[in-house]
Amino acid sequence: MIEASFARDLLIETKSNRNDLVTEVDQAVEALFTRYVNKNFPEHRIFGEENAAHKLTTLDGPVWIIDPIDGTLNFVEQKRNFAISVALYIEGVGEFGVVYDVEKDELYSGERGNGAYMNGEKLLQVETKEGLADNLLIANVSAVKLYPKLADAIEASRGLRLYGAASLEYMAVAAGRAGAYLSANLAPWDVAAAKIIAEELGCVVTRLSGEEINMLEKGTSLVAMPHVYEELRSTYLK
Amino acid sequence: MIEASFARDLLIETKSNRNDLVTEVDQAVEALFTRYVNKNFPEHRIFGEENAAHKLTTLDGPVWIIDPIDGTLNFVEQKRNFAISVALYIEGVGEFGVVYDVEKDELYSGERGNGAYMNGEKLLQVETKEGLADNLLIANVSAVKLYPKLADAIEASRGLRLYGAASLEYMAVAAGRAGAYLSANLAPWDVAAAKIIAEELGCVVTRLSGEEINMLEKGTSLVAMPHVYEELRSTYLK
């Protein structure tokens, strides 16, 4: 459905601001997952980016947290660097998540307690000894504004990267291609699946403040290899 | 040769600083091109990143400008987001260039006056009407330090991206996936091929100051769609 859309002009609307986009394709992909869940698991609830059910106030029972296209701006401008993110939480605990990089055809998946996979191949645990100096860092501009010391963290790292799709930036850390990813404002559906996968590979995931992420609220996000996490929290995120 | 290297540990050395890397693979790939040019065009000269011939002081006659792996840090840390860059300059004029994204298997090529191609398909000219507000921006940290007003340009754009391989960042602009790419310090071999391809697609390429790029010297670099170029130069690069 997504790839077929590349051949035609998209109907694009803005949401909270001029760079917060939604297309007919986001809506159609979410509707597809919604129909599937409603048909197969009628008692499950759905918490999706484009859905009226945004107004979820509890995570009781089984809840599917869905972002039909994470990185809609990349989808529109680049036709690459975006992903589908689907997670199943039960009583607020992440049980299963998939992040699918559509253009690269890379399917990341993770199940609580059973590790994580990319296109069926088991992924290795992230490096636990290396610190910031040995890793690339992914950080968005707003995160650096919130914690100006992060400019020094970037200097101390191997370099800054920025891809513009949170779930794929999580996967870059989970797969060992970067030491950490820091963001100032993500929604639950941006991180729900990616968090499960990253934690299965040994990454630490919290708010920038070190607090647990509440999957009902938007907020900051930090995912990192363990040593990089300690270094960022103790030196650059005070 | 590069893909085979993914299966083994690499011999990695640092050059000018701890994040300026060279591997045995960079050297082997450059040696391969050097042998090819020496055998087929014995009178041509070679100007390569890893080669003793760095000391070129003129661009008289035919000169091959080669970066065997542009984005060595990405090559080492990510096994993706790096490229081979090869260009032919004759009397200082870029005649032909290729940029090959090895991991994505995307071969960009351009010939002066004859347009540019990606994997054999002719690429379209970049959008000429859109300005900064309608485009993603690629800018490295050093460029923003050099011209602090670029922080406002990032705010005025659709958002910041950063991929860490100059030739591929040029290709993102040339292929219309970003409106501009700004960098504070690139070598001739980082941009030689990419500049030819980008210009064939209607992009403007200069130093950040607006000066022509001298292919014998390192320096700043700006590649942009025409309207974005004017906007950046008139408002953010004074």
GROMACS .gro file of C-alpha atoms in nm:
model
  476
    1MET     CA    1   0.000   0.000   0.000
    2ILE     CA    2   0.282   0.238   0.094
    3GLU     CA    3   0.501   0.152  -0.203
    4ALA     CA    4   0.208   0.187  -0.443
    5SER     CA    5   0.153   0.540  -0.309
    6PHE     CA    6   0.498   0.649  -0.431
    7ALA     CA    7   0.365   0.659  -0.787
    8ARG     CA    8   0.096   0.921  -0.716
    9ASP     CA    9   0.058   1.263  -0.556
   10LEU     CA   10  -0.028   1.239  -0.188
   11LEU     CA   11  -0.303   1.418  -0.003
   12ILE     CA   12  -0.107   1.584   0.277
   13GLU     CA   13  -0.252   1.767   0.578
   14THR     CA   14  -0.082   1.939   0.869
   15LYS     CA   15  -0.168   1.866   1.233
   16SER     CA   16  -0.018   2.047   1.536
   17ASN     CA   17   0.228   2.254   1.326
   18ARG     CA   18   0.342   2.301   0.965
   19ASN     CA   19   0.592   2.014   0.991
   20ASP     CA   20   0.357   1.770   1.167
   21LEU     CA   21   0.207   1.592   0.868
   22VAL     CA   22  -0.047   1.323   0.802
   23THR     CA   23  -0.124   1.171   0.464
   24GLU     CA   24  -0.402   0.951   0.335
   25VAL     CA   25  -0.146   0.668   0.347
   26ASP     CA   26  -0.084   0.701   0.722
   27GLN     CA   27  -0.460   0.682   0.771
   28ALA     CA   28  -0.509   0.386   0.537
   29VAL     CA   29  -0.227   0.184   0.695
   30GLU     CA   30  -0.360   0.246   1.044
   31ALA     CA   31  -0.712   0.151   0.931
   32LEU     CA   32  -0.572  -0.178   0.796
   33PHE     CA   33  -0.415  -0.268   1.132
   34THR     CA   34  -0.727  -0.153   1.316
   35ARG     CA   35  -0.950  -0.378   1.105
   36TYR     CA   36  -0.711  -0.670   1.163
   37VAL     CA   37  -0.705  -0.626   1.540
   38ASN     CA   38  -1.080  -0.566   1.563
   39LYS     CA   39  -1.149  -0.881   1.364
   40ASN     CA   40  -0.903  -1.113   1.536
   41PHE     CA   41  -0.892  -0.970   1.889
   42PRO     CA   42  -1.221  -0.784   1.935
   43GLU     CA   43  -1.156  -0.735   2.308
   44HIS     CA   44  -0.816  -0.564   2.252
   45ARG     CA   45  -0.790  -0.187   2.247
   46ILE     CA   46  -0.593   0.022   1.995
   47PHE     CA   47  -0.385   0.331   2.065
   48GLY     CA   48  -0.279   0.475   1.730
   49GLU     CA   49  -0.129   0.799   1.605
   50GLU     CA   50  -0.404   0.878   1.355
   51ASN     CA   51  -0.695   0.728   1.546
   52ALA     CA   52  -0.976   0.882   1.748
   53ALA     CA   53  -0.881   0.643   2.028
   54HIS     CA   54  -0.595   0.879   2.123
   55LYS     CA   55  -0.790   0.949   2.436
   56LEU     CA   56  -0.680   0.628   2.606
   57THR     CA   57  -0.637   0.697   2.979
   58THR     CA   58  -0.530   0.355   3.105
   59LEU     CA   59  -0.317   0.068   2.975
   60ASP     CA   60  -0.535  -0.202   3.137
   61GLY     CA   61  -0.560  -0.528   2.945
   62PRO     CA   62  -0.415  -0.580   2.596
   63VAL     CA   63  -0.348  -0.259   2.402
   64TRP     CA   64  -0.198  -0.230   2.053
   65ILE     CA   65   0.012   0.086   2.015
   66ILE     CA   66   0.047   0.169   1.647
   67ASP     CA   67   0.228   0.427   1.438
   68PRO     CA   68   0.135   0.354   1.077
   69ILE     CA   69   0.416   0.573   0.944
   70ASP     CA   70   0.682   0.693   1.187
   71GLY     CA   71   0.876   0.965   1.007
   72THR     CA   72   0.594   1.100   0.790
   73LEU     CA   73   0.812   1.398   0.690
   74ASN     CA   74   1.076   1.158   0.554
   75PHE     CA   75   0.803   0.955   0.386
   76VAL     CA   76   0.676   1.267   0.208
   77GLU     CA   77   1.012   1.431   0.128
   78GLN     CA   78   1.238   1.130   0.077
   79LYS     CA   79   1.032   0.815   0.022
   80ARG     CA   80   1.281   0.650   0.260
   81ASN     CA   81   1.387   0.658   0.626
   82PHE     CA   82   1.040   0.589   0.769
   83ALA     CA   83   0.890   0.288   0.943
   84ILE     CA   84   0.575   0.112   1.058
   85SER     CA   85   0.571   0.059   1.434
   86VAL     CA   86   0.336  -0.187   1.605
   87ALA     CA   87   0.351  -0.300   1.969
   88LEU     CA   88   0.139  -0.508   2.201
   89TYR     CA   89   0.126  -0.400   2.566
   90ILE     CA   90  -0.058  -0.605   2.827
   91GLU     CA   91  -0.137  -0.437   3.158
   92GLY     CA   92   0.114  -0.168   3.063
   93VAL     CA   93   0.400  -0.414   2.997
   94GLY     CA   94   0.551  -0.429   2.648
   95GLU     CA   95   0.518  -0.788   2.528
   96PHE     CA   96   0.591  -0.772   2.157
   97GLY     CA   97   0.699  -0.509   1.908
   98VAL     CA   98   0.788  -0.474   1.541
   99VAL     CA   99   0.952  -0.187   1.357
  100TYR     CA  100   0.950  -0.220   0.979
  101ASP     CA  101   1.175  -0.002   0.762
  102VAL     CA  102   0.958  -0.020   0.451
  103GLU     CA  103   1.205   0.114   0.194
  104LYS     CA  104   1.498  -0.099   0.317
  105ASP     CA  105   1.270  -0.400   0.376
  106GLU     CA  106   1.418  -0.448   0.725
  107LEU     CA  107   1.181  -0.596   0.981
  108TYR     CA  108   1.297  -0.564   1.342
  109SER     CA  109   1.103  -0.759   1.604
  110GLY     CA  110   1.133  -0.828   1.975
  111GLU     CA  111   0.943  -1.028   2.231
  112ARG     CA  112   0.984  -0.971   2.604
  113GLY     CA  113   1.237  -1.225   2.737
  114ASN     CA  114   1.303  -1.383   2.399
  115GLY     CA  115   1.549  -1.146   2.229
  116ALA     CA  116   1.519  -0.952   1.908
  117TYR     CA  117   1.549  -1.027   1.539
  118MET     CA  118   1.606  -0.848   1.210
  119ASN     CA  119   1.447  -1.023   0.912
  120GLY     CA  120   1.447  -1.346   1.111
  121GLU     CA  121   1.813  -1.332   1.221
  122LYS     CA  122   1.879  -1.303   1.591
  123LEU     CA  123   2.046  -0.973   1.679
  124LEU     CA  124   2.344  -0.961   1.916
  125GLN     CA  125   2.334  -0.779   2.248
  126VAL     CA  126   2.476  -0.425   2.229
  127GLU     CA  127   2.835  -0.357   2.330
  128THR     CA  128   2.845  -0.309   2.707
  129LYS     CA  129   3.199  -0.177   2.759
  130GLU     CA  130   3.233   0.104   2.507
  131GLY     CA  131   3.163   0.460   2.618
  132LEU     CA  132   3.062   0.778   2.439
  133ALA     CA  133   3.407   0.834   2.281
  134ASP     CA  134   3.372   0.513   2.082
  135ASN     CA  135   3.020   0.572   1.952
  136LEU     CA  136   2.816   0.786   1.718
  137LEU     CA  137   2.540   0.987   1.884
  138ILE     CA  138   2.190   1.064   1.754
  139ALA     CA  139   2.030   1.372   1.910
  140ASN     CA  140   1.767   1.612   1.788
  141VAL     CA  141   1.799   1.989   1.807
  142SER     CA  142   1.525   2.023   2.073
  143ALA     CA  143   1.705   1.782   2.305
  144VAL     CA  144   2.021   1.996   2.284
  145LYS     CA  145   1.813   2.307   2.360
  146LEU     CA  146   1.664   2.135   2.665
  147TYR     CA  147   2.006   2.018   2.791
  148PRO     CA  148   2.272   2.252   2.641
  149LYS     CA  149   2.551   2.034   2.785
  150LEU     CA  150   2.459   1.780   2.517
  151ALA     CA  151   2.664   1.996   2.278
  152ASP     CA  152   2.967   1.876   2.476
  153ALA     CA  153   2.843   1.517   2.460
  154ILE     CA  154   2.833   1.547   2.081
  155GLU     CA  155   3.193   1.676   2.086
  156ALA     CA  156   3.297   1.387   2.313
  157SER     CA  157   3.137   1.128   2.083
  158ARG     CA  158   3.251   1.000   1.746
  159GLY     CA  159   3.004   1.237   1.580
  160LEU     CA  160   2.640   1.339   1.542
  161ARG     CA  161   2.385   1.172   1.319
  162LEU     CA  162   2.015   1.254   1.270
  163TYR     CA  163   1.773   1.047   1.062
  164GLY     CA  164   1.432   1.188   1.151
  165ALA     CA  165   1.234   0.874   1.241
  166ALA     CA  166   1.239   0.783   1.610
  167SER     CA  167   1.173   0.412   1.574
  168LEU     CA  168   1.460   0.377   1.324
  169GLU     CA  169   1.687   0.588   1.544
  170TYR     CA  170   1.606   0.346   1.829
  171MET     CA  171   1.694   0.057   1.593
  172ALA     CA  172   2.029   0.221   1.507
  173VAL     CA  173   2.118   0.207   1.877
  174ALA     CA  174   1.966  -0.139   1.931
  175ALA     CA  175   2.165  -0.279   1.638
  176GLY     CA  176   2.489  -0.116   1.757
  177ARG     CA  177   2.518   0.150   1.485
  178ALA     CA  178   2.506   0.437   1.741
  179GLY     CA  179   2.569   0.460   2.115
  180ALA     CA  180   2.262   0.662   2.207
  181TYR     CA  181   1.961   0.850   2.073
  182LEU     CA  182   1.819   1.149   2.258
  183SER     CA  183   1.492   1.324   2.175
  184ALA     CA  184   1.296   1.603   2.344
  185ASN     CA  185   0.942   1.512   2.250
  186LEU     CA  186   0.815   1.174   2.139
  187ALA     CA  187   0.469   1.020   2.151
  188PRO     CA  188   0.399   0.672   2.290
  189TRP     CA  189   0.345   0.531   1.939
  190ASP     CA  190   0.690   0.657   1.831
  191VAL     CA  191   0.868   0.445   2.091
  192ALA     CA  192   0.633   0.167   2.206
  193ALA     CA  193   0.765  -0.107   1.978
  194ALA     CA  194   1.122   0.021   1.954
  195LYS     CA  195   1.160   0.025   2.334
  196ILE     CA  196   1.075  -0.345   2.362
  197ILE     CA  197   1.325  -0.437   2.089
  198ALA     CA  198   1.602  -0.212   2.229
  199GLU     CA  199   1.560  -0.346   2.583
  200GLU     CA  200   1.577  -0.705   2.458
  201LEU     CA  201   1.920  -0.620   2.315
  202GLY     CA  202   2.051  -0.473   2.642
  203CYS     CA  203   1.985  -0.104   2.583
  204VAL     CA  204   1.863   0.122   2.863
  205VAL     CA  205   1.548   0.327   2.785
  206THR     CA  206   1.412   0.612   3.001
  207ARG     CA  207   1.312   0.977   2.983
  208LEU     CA  208   1.612   1.214   2.955
  209SER     CA  209   1.558   1.275   3.330
  210GLY     CA  210   1.611   0.907   3.406
  211GLU     CA  211   1.242   0.847   3.481
  212GLU     CA  212   1.049   0.553   3.339
  213ILE     CA  213   0.851   0.623   3.023
  214ASN     CA  214   0.475   0.634   3.083
  215MET     CA  215   0.319   0.495   2.764
  216LEU     CA  216   0.016   0.723   2.799
  217GLU     CA  217   0.215   1.046   2.775
  218LYS     CA  218   0.437   1.229   2.529
  219GLY     CA  219   0.779   1.329   2.655
  220THR     CA  220   1.155   1.309   2.625
  221SER     CA  221   1.334   0.987   2.538
  222LEU     CA  222   1.681   0.839   2.587
  223VAL     CA  223   1.789   0.500   2.453
  224ALA     CA  224   2.153   0.404   2.494
  225MET     CA  225   2.409   0.130   2.538
  226PRO     CA  226   2.460   0.082   2.915
  227HIS     CA  227   2.797   0.260   2.955
  228VAL     CA  228   2.694   0.540   2.723
  229TYR     CA  229   2.372   0.576   2.923
  230GLU     CA  230   2.566   0.616   3.250
  231GLU     CA  231   2.804   0.867   3.094
  232LEU     CA  232   2.522   1.077   2.945
  233ARG     CA  233   2.316   1.075   3.263
  234SER     CA  234   2.605   1.150   3.502
  235THR     CA  235   2.783   1.416   3.295
  236TYR     CA  236   2.554   1.572   3.036
  237LEU     CA  237   2.193   1.538   3.155
  238LYS     CA  238   2.207   1.691   3.504
  239MET     CA  239   3.588  -0.637  -0.158
  240ILE     CA  240   3.406  -0.404   0.082
  241GLU     CA  241   3.119  -0.642   0.149
  242ALA     CA  242   3.358  -0.933   0.210
  243SER     CA  243   3.531  -0.719   0.473
  244PHE     CA  244   3.212  -0.704   0.684
  245ALA     CA  245   3.273  -1.063   0.793
  246ARG     CA  246   3.611  -0.992   0.956
  247ASP     CA  247   3.772  -0.755   1.205
  248LEU     CA  248   3.917  -0.450   1.036
  249LEU     CA  249   4.262  -0.299   1.082
  250ILE     CA  250   4.173   0.060   1.173
  251GLU     CA  251   4.418   0.351   1.206
  252THR     CA  252   4.359   0.714   1.293
  253LYS     CA  253   4.490   1.002   1.081
  254SER     CA  254   4.456   1.373   1.169
  255ASN     CA  255   4.241   1.309   1.479
  256ARG     CA  256   4.076   1.024   1.671
  257ASN     CA  257   3.766   1.030   1.447
  258ASP     CA  258   3.957   1.055   1.118
  259LEU     CA  259   3.992   0.688   1.032
  260VAL     CA  260   4.146   0.479   0.761
  261THR     CA  261   4.112   0.103   0.725
  262GLU     CA  262   4.290  -0.159   0.517
  263VAL     CA  263   3.974  -0.162   0.303
  264ASP     CA  264   3.996   0.209   0.212
  265GLN     CA  265   4.354   0.146   0.104
  266ALA     CA  266   4.275  -0.170  -0.093
  267VAL     CA  267   3.984  -0.009  -0.279
  268GLU     CA  268   4.194   0.294  -0.371
  269ALA     CA  269   4.479   0.065  -0.486
  270LEU     CA  270   4.233  -0.117  -0.712
  271PHE     CA  271   4.124   0.205  -0.885
  272THR     CA  272   4.486   0.323  -0.904
  273ARG     CA  273   4.595   0.003  -1.078
  274TYR     CA  274   4.301   0.035  -1.319
  275VAL     CA  275   4.380   0.395  -1.412
  276ASN     CA  276   4.756   0.330  -1.437
  277LYS     CA  277   4.696   0.037  -1.668
  278ASN     CA  278   4.433   0.192  -1.895
  279PHE     CA  279   4.529   0.561  -1.886
  280PRO     CA  280   4.898   0.566  -1.795
  281GLU     CA  281   4.925   0.941  -1.869
  282HIS     CA  282   4.639   1.034  -1.628
  283ARG     CA  283   4.717   1.148  -1.274
  284ILE     CA  284   4.539   1.035  -0.955
  285PHE     CA  285   4.438   1.246  -0.659
  286GLY     CA  286   4.312   1.011  -0.389
  287GLU     CA  287   4.233   1.035  -0.020
  288GLU     CA  288   4.467   0.755   0.088
  289ASN     CA  289   4.737   0.806  -0.172
  290ALA     CA  290   5.082   0.959  -0.158
  291ALA     CA  291   4.980   1.170  -0.457
  292HIS     CA  292   4.793   1.406  -0.220
  293LYS     CA  293   5.056   1.661  -0.303
  294LEU     CA  294   4.899   1.750  -0.635
  295THR     CA  295   4.950   2.123  -0.696
  296THR     CA  296   4.780   2.165  -1.034
  297LEU     CA  297   4.479   2.018  -1.211
  298ASP     CA  298   4.642   2.026  -1.555
  299GLY     CA  299   4.540   1.747  -1.791
  300PRO     CA  300   4.321   1.453  -1.689
  301VAL     CA  301   4.308   1.389  -1.312
  302TRP     CA  302   4.107   1.119  -1.134
  303ILE     CA  303   3.988   1.236  -0.791
  304ILE     CA  304   3.906   0.934  -0.577
  305ASP     CA  305   3.765   0.868  -0.232
  306PRO     CA  306   3.765   0.489  -0.190
  307ILE     CA  307   3.533   0.510   0.113
  308ASP     CA  308   3.361   0.840   0.188
  309GLY     CA  309   3.217   0.809   0.538
  310THR     CA  310   3.478   0.573   0.684
  311LEU     CA  311   3.334   0.629   1.034
  312ASN     CA  312   2.993   0.505   0.913
  313PHE     CA  313   3.164   0.217   0.732
  314VAL     CA  314   3.335   0.110   1.058
  315GLU     CA  315   3.047   0.178   1.301
  316GLN     CA  316   2.741   0.105   1.086
  317LYS     CA  317   2.842  -0.097   0.779
  318ARG     CA  318   2.607   0.139   0.591
  319ASN     CA  319   2.579   0.506   0.488
  320PHE     CA  320   2.915   0.523   0.309
  321ALA     CA  321   3.008   0.552  -0.059
  322ILE     CA  322   3.279   0.520  -0.320
  323SER     CA  323   3.342   0.846  -0.501
  324VAL     CA  324   3.529   0.867  -0.833
  325ALA     CA  325   3.555   1.170  -1.062
  326LEU     CA  326   3.743   1.262  -1.376
  327TYR     CA  327   3.854   1.625  -1.409
  328ILE     CA  328   4.022   1.752  -1.725
  329GLU     CA  329   4.207   2.086  -1.702
  330GLY     CA  330   4.022   2.147  -1.376
  331VAL     CA  331   3.675   2.091  -1.522
  332GLY     CA  332   3.462   1.806  -1.382
  333GLU     CA  333   3.372   1.582  -1.676
  334PHE     CA  334   3.235   1.267  -1.515
  335GLY     CA  335   3.158   1.146  -1.165
  336VAL     CA  336   3.013   0.844  -0.987
  337VAL     CA  337   2.900   0.806  -0.627
  338TYR     CA  338   2.821   0.450  -0.524
  339ASP     CA  339   2.626   0.377  -0.205
  340VAL     CA  340   2.765   0.029  -0.153
  341GLU     CA  341   2.519  -0.100   0.107
  342LYS     CA  342   2.209   0.027  -0.074
  343ASP     CA  343   2.354  -0.068  -0.415
  344GLU     CA  344   2.269   0.277  -0.554
  345LEU     CA  345   2.502   0.404  -0.825
  346TYR     CA  346   2.469   0.775  -0.902
  347SER     CA  347   2.649   0.904  -1.209
  348GLY     CA  348   2.674   1.230  -1.397
  349GLU     CA  349   2.850   1.355  -1.708
  350ARG     CA  350   2.897   1.723  -1.782
  351GLY     CA  351   2.616   1.839  -2.010
  352ASN     CA  352   2.446   1.500  -2.023
  353GLY     CA  353   2.245   1.482  -1.700
  354ALA     CA  354   2.265   1.238  -1.412
  355TYR     CA  355   2.146   0.885  -1.347
  356MET     CA  356   2.076   0.652  -1.056
  357ASN     CA  357   2.120   0.284  -1.141
  358GLY     CA  358   2.073   0.371  -1.508
  359GLU     CA  359   1.753   0.574  -1.463
  360LYS     CA  360   1.769   0.941  -1.556
  361LEU     CA  361   1.719   1.164  -1.252
  362LEU     CA  362   1.487   1.464  -1.268
  363GLN     CA  363   1.607   1.821  -1.221
  364VAL     CA  364   1.566   1.947  -0.864
  365GLU     CA  365   1.265   2.157  -0.768
  366THR     CA  366   1.340   2.519  -0.856
  367LYS     CA  367   1.054   2.702  -0.687
  368GLU     CA  368   1.049   2.564  -0.333
  369GLY     CA  369   1.232   2.751  -0.060
  370LEU     CA  370   1.378   2.655   0.276
  371ALA     CA  371   1.039   2.621   0.449
  372ASP     CA  372   0.948   2.333   0.219
  373ASN     CA  373   1.270   2.136   0.252
  374LEU     CA  374   1.476   1.931   0.492
  375LEU     CA  375   1.822   2.068   0.565
  376ILE     CA  376   2.149   1.877   0.614
  377ALA     CA  377   2.412   2.069   0.811
  378ASN     CA  378   2.703   1.957   1.022
  379VAL     CA  379   2.779   2.095   1.366
  380SER     CA  380   3.097   2.275   1.252
  381ALA     CA  381   2.905   2.464   0.983
  382VAL     CA  382   2.662   2.595   1.246
  383LYS     CA  383   2.959   2.701   1.464
  384LEU     CA  384   3.109   2.888   1.169
  385TYR     CA  385   2.779   3.062   1.083
  386PRO     CA  386   2.565   3.067   1.403
  387LYS     CA  387   2.268   3.208   1.207
  388LEU     CA  388   2.235   2.862   1.050
  389ALA     CA  389   2.055   2.762   1.371
  390ASP     CA  390   1.774   2.991   1.250
  391ALA     CA  391   1.791   2.835   0.903
  392ILE     CA  392   1.734   2.494   1.063
  393GLU     CA  393   1.431   2.634   1.248
  394ALA     CA  394   1.299   2.785   0.924
  395SER     CA  395   1.335   2.455   0.736
  396ARG     CA  396   1.128   2.137   0.761
  397GLY     CA  397   1.394   1.990   0.989
  398LEU     CA  398   1.757   1.887   1.027
  399ARG     CA  399   1.910   1.563   0.904
  400LEU     CA  400   2.272   1.444   0.925
  401TYR     CA  401   2.403   1.127   0.763
  402GLY     CA  402   2.781   1.155   0.796
  403ALA     CA  403   2.899   1.092   0.440
  404ALA     CA  404   2.941   1.404   0.227
  405SER     CA  405   2.897   1.242  -0.112
  406LEU     CA  406   2.568   1.082  -0.001
  407GLU     CA  407   2.453   1.408   0.157
  408TYR     CA  408   2.518   1.574  -0.181
  409MET     CA  409   2.312   1.296  -0.345
  410ALA     CA  410   2.024   1.357  -0.101
  411VAL     CA  411   2.007   1.716  -0.229
  412ALA     CA  412   2.067   1.621  -0.593
  413ALA     CA  413   1.786   1.364  -0.578
  414GLY     CA  414   1.548   1.611  -0.410
  415ARG     CA  415   1.539   1.449  -0.064
  416ALA     CA  416   1.678   1.764   0.105
  417GLY     CA  417   1.696   2.131   0.004
  418ALA     CA  418   2.060   2.191   0.099
  419TYR     CA  419   2.367   2.043   0.261
  420LEU     CA  420   2.619   2.263   0.442
  421SER     CA  421   2.957   2.151   0.569
  422ALA     CA  422   3.250   2.335   0.726
  423ASN     CA  423   3.542   2.126   0.609
  424LEU     CA  424   3.549   1.890   0.316
  425ALA     CA  425   3.835   1.761   0.105
  426PRO     CA  426   3.833   1.766  -0.277
  427TRP     CA  427   3.781   1.388  -0.293
  428ASP     CA  428   3.466   1.420  -0.072
  429VAL     CA  429   3.292   1.643  -0.325
  430ALA     CA  430   3.461   1.603  -0.666
  431ALA     CA  431   3.218   1.347  -0.811
  432ALA     CA  432   2.911   1.461  -0.615
  433LYS     CA  433   2.950   1.820  -0.738
  434ILE     CA  434   2.935   1.713  -1.104
  435ILE     CA  435   2.622   1.504  -1.045
  436ALA     CA  436   2.449   1.772  -0.835
  437GLU     CA  437   2.520   2.046  -1.091
  438GLU     CA  438   2.382   1.830  -1.373
  439LEU     CA  439   2.055   1.818  -1.178
  440GLY     CA  440   2.033   2.196  -1.136
  441CYS     CA  441   2.185   2.234  -0.788
  442VAL     CA  442   2.415   2.523  -0.703
  443VAL     CA  443   2.752   2.428  -0.549
  444THR     CA  444   3.000   2.673  -0.390
  445ARG     CA  445   3.191   2.737  -0.069
  446LEU     CA  446   2.966   2.865   0.217
  447SER     CA  447   3.103   3.211   0.129
  448GLY     CA  448   2.969   3.185  -0.226
  449GLU     CA  449   3.315   3.137  -0.378
  450GLU     CA  450   3.391   2.867  -0.633
  451ILE     CA  451   3.535   2.545  -0.494
  452ASN     CA  452   3.904   2.500  -0.579
  453MET     CA  453   3.952   2.124  -0.620
  454LEU     CA  454   4.308   2.141  -0.484
  455GLU     CA  455   4.204   2.272  -0.142
  456LYS     CA  456   3.996   2.162   0.156
  457GLY     CA  457   3.724   2.400   0.268
  458THR     CA  458   3.358   2.467   0.334
  459SER     CA  459   3.085   2.340   0.103
  460LEU     CA  460   2.728   2.434   0.017
  461VAL     CA  461   2.509   2.241  -0.226
  462ALA     CA  462   2.146   2.347  -0.260
  463MET     CA  463   1.841   2.375  -0.478
  464PRO     CA  464   1.848   2.720  -0.647
  465HIS     CA  465   1.588   2.901  -0.432
  466VAL     CA  466   1.716   2.745  -0.113
  467TYR     CA  467   2.069   2.852  -0.213
  468GLU     CA  468   1.960   3.216  -0.254
  469GLU     CA  469   1.773   3.210   0.076
  470LEU     CA  470   2.066   3.062   0.267
  471ARG     CA  471   2.322   3.297   0.113
  472SER     CA  472   2.115   3.615   0.152
  473THR     CA  473   1.980   3.554   0.503
  474TYR     CA  474   2.187   3.301   0.694
  475LEU     CA  475   2.542   3.302   0.551
  476LYS     CA  476   2.641   3.670   0.571
   0.00000   0.00000   0.00000
